[in-house]
Tab-separated table of C-alpha atoms in Angstrom:
chain	number	residue	atom	x	y	z
A	1	MET	CA	33.088	-2.486	-30.453
A	2	VAL	CA	29.662	-2.390	-32.085
A	3	SER	CA	28.964	-4.961	-34.747
A	4	PHE	CA	26.393	-4.068	-37.387
A	5	PRO	CA	24.562	-6.781	-39.283
A	6	LYS	CA	25.604	-7.315	-42.874
A	7	ALA	CA	23.166	-6.410	-45.613
A	8	CYS	CA	21.064	-9.265	-46.891
A	9	PRO	CA	21.790	-10.443	-50.407
A	10	ARG	CA	19.479	-9.003	-53.054
A	11	GLU	CA	18.389	-12.554	-53.981
A	12	LEU	CA	17.134	-13.198	-50.429
A	13	ARG	CA	15.196	-9.929	-50.465
A	14	ASN	CA	13.606	-10.688	-53.817
A	15	ASN	CA	12.629	-14.208	-52.749
A	16	ALA	CA	11.114	-13.030	-49.466
A	17	VAL	CA	9.141	-10.283	-51.195
A	18	ALA	CA	7.944	-12.675	-53.903
A	19	VAL	CA	6.730	-15.211	-51.351
A	20	ALA	CA	5.100	-12.758	-48.938
A	21	PRO	CA	2.102	-11.542	-50.984
A	22	ALA	CA	1.294	-15.030	-52.251
A	23	ARG	CA	1.316	-16.509	-48.743
A	24	GLN	CA	-0.082	-13.512	-46.892
A	25	SER	CA	-3.513	-15.069	-46.558
A	26	GLU	CA	-2.043	-18.400	-45.408
A	27	ALA	CA	0.721	-17.191	-43.118
A	28	PRO	CA	1.365	-13.914	-41.343
A	29	ILE	CA	4.336	-11.781	-42.314
A	30	SER	CA	6.061	-12.688	-39.057
A	31	ARG	CA	6.106	-16.357	-40.077
A	32	ILE	CA	7.397	-15.572	-43.570
A	33	ALA	CA	10.116	-13.415	-42.000
A	34	LYS	CA	11.066	-16.231	-39.641
A	35	ASP	CA	11.180	-18.734	-42.522
A	36	SER	CA	13.408	-16.330	-44.477
A	37	SER	CA	15.651	-15.718	-41.429
A	38	VAL	CA	15.037	-11.962	-41.441
A	39	PHE	CA	13.395	-9.599	-38.997
A	40	LYS	CA	9.717	-8.840	-39.456
A	41	SER	CA	10.450	-5.107	-39.693
A	42	CYS	CA	12.949	-5.734	-42.510
A	43	LEU	CA	10.427	-7.759	-44.482
A	44	GLN	CA	7.758	-5.083	-43.969
A	45	ARG	CA	10.165	-2.424	-45.219
A	46	TRP	CA	11.089	-4.536	-48.254
A	47	LEU	CA	7.404	-4.999	-49.049
A	48	LYS	CA	6.791	-1.243	-48.852
A	49	ILE	CA	9.729	-0.587	-51.170
A	50	ALA	CA	8.498	-3.277	-53.575
A	51	ASP	CA	5.022	-1.716	-53.621
A	52	VAL	CA	6.479	1.661	-54.574
A	53	GLU	CA	8.787	0.137	-57.188
A	54	ASP	CA	5.870	-1.816	-58.721
A	55	ASP	CA	3.621	1.292	-58.727
A	56	VAL	CA	1.157	-0.346	-56.343
A	57	LYS	CA	1.486	2.547	-53.889
A	58	PRO	CA	2.574	6.143	-54.496
A	59	GLY	CA	6.072	7.122	-53.497
A	60	VAL	CA	9.569	7.845	-54.759
A	61	MET	CA	11.483	4.973	-56.308
A	62	GLN	CA	14.911	4.237	-54.882
A	63	ALA	CA	16.751	5.111	-58.102
A	64	VAL	CA	15.010	8.487	-58.288
A	65	ALA	CA	15.656	9.131	-54.604
A	66	ALA	CA	19.373	8.384	-55.062
A	67	LYS	CA	19.604	10.793	-58.012
A	68	LEU	CA	17.777	13.447	-56.017
A	69	ARG	CA	20.205	13.049	-53.083
A	70	GLU	CA	23.165	13.410	-55.440
A	71	ALA	CA	21.648	16.506	-57.069
A	72	ARG	CA	21.003	18.145	-53.688
A	73	LYS	CA	24.555	17.363	-52.611
A	74	ARG	CA	25.920	18.940	-55.809
A	75	ILE	CA	23.706	22.013	-55.331
A	76	ARG	CA	25.052	22.507	-51.783
A	77	MET	CA	28.621	22.240	-53.075
A	78	ILE	CA	27.983	24.778	-55.849
A	79	GLU	CA	26.357	27.181	-53.380
A	80	GLN	CA	29.407	26.936	-51.118
A	81	GLU	CA	31.724	27.571	-54.074
A	82	ASN	CA	29.668	30.626	-55.071
A	83	GLU	CA	29.845	31.979	-51.519
A	84	ILE	CA	33.645	31.618	-51.540
A	85	ILE	CA	33.844	33.463	-54.863
A	86	ARG	CA	31.563	36.247	-53.565
A	87	ARG	CA	33.709	36.713	-50.465
A	88	ALA	CA	36.925	36.737	-52.521
A	89	ALA	CA	35.475	39.321	-54.917
A	90	ALA	CA	34.324	41.474	-52.002
A	91	SER	CA	37.729	41.375	-50.337
A	92	LEU	CA	39.492	42.317	-53.605
A	93	SER	CA	37.210	45.317	-54.223
C-alpha cells in the first residue's frame, strides 16, 4: 500500500514563503526548507506560486486556474450532451 504525504498546513506554507526571501541572502533555500521541515522542491514551488500571486512574475493565479479548469470541464460536458442530442435527432429522422 502506497502512502502519500499529507498536505502541509497553509500556515506553514505562508511562514516558509515569508521567511525565504528575507533570508535568501543569508541562507540558501535548502537550509530554509530544512528548518521548515519541508522538501527544497516544495519550497521552490511555493515561492514560484507566491511570485505569481504577488504579481512579481507573470503567470496564472491559482484561483483563475481553478475557474478555468471548471469551465473547461463544463464545456466538455455540454459538448457531450450536444453530441447525444444530435445522434438522437438523427436516429429519429
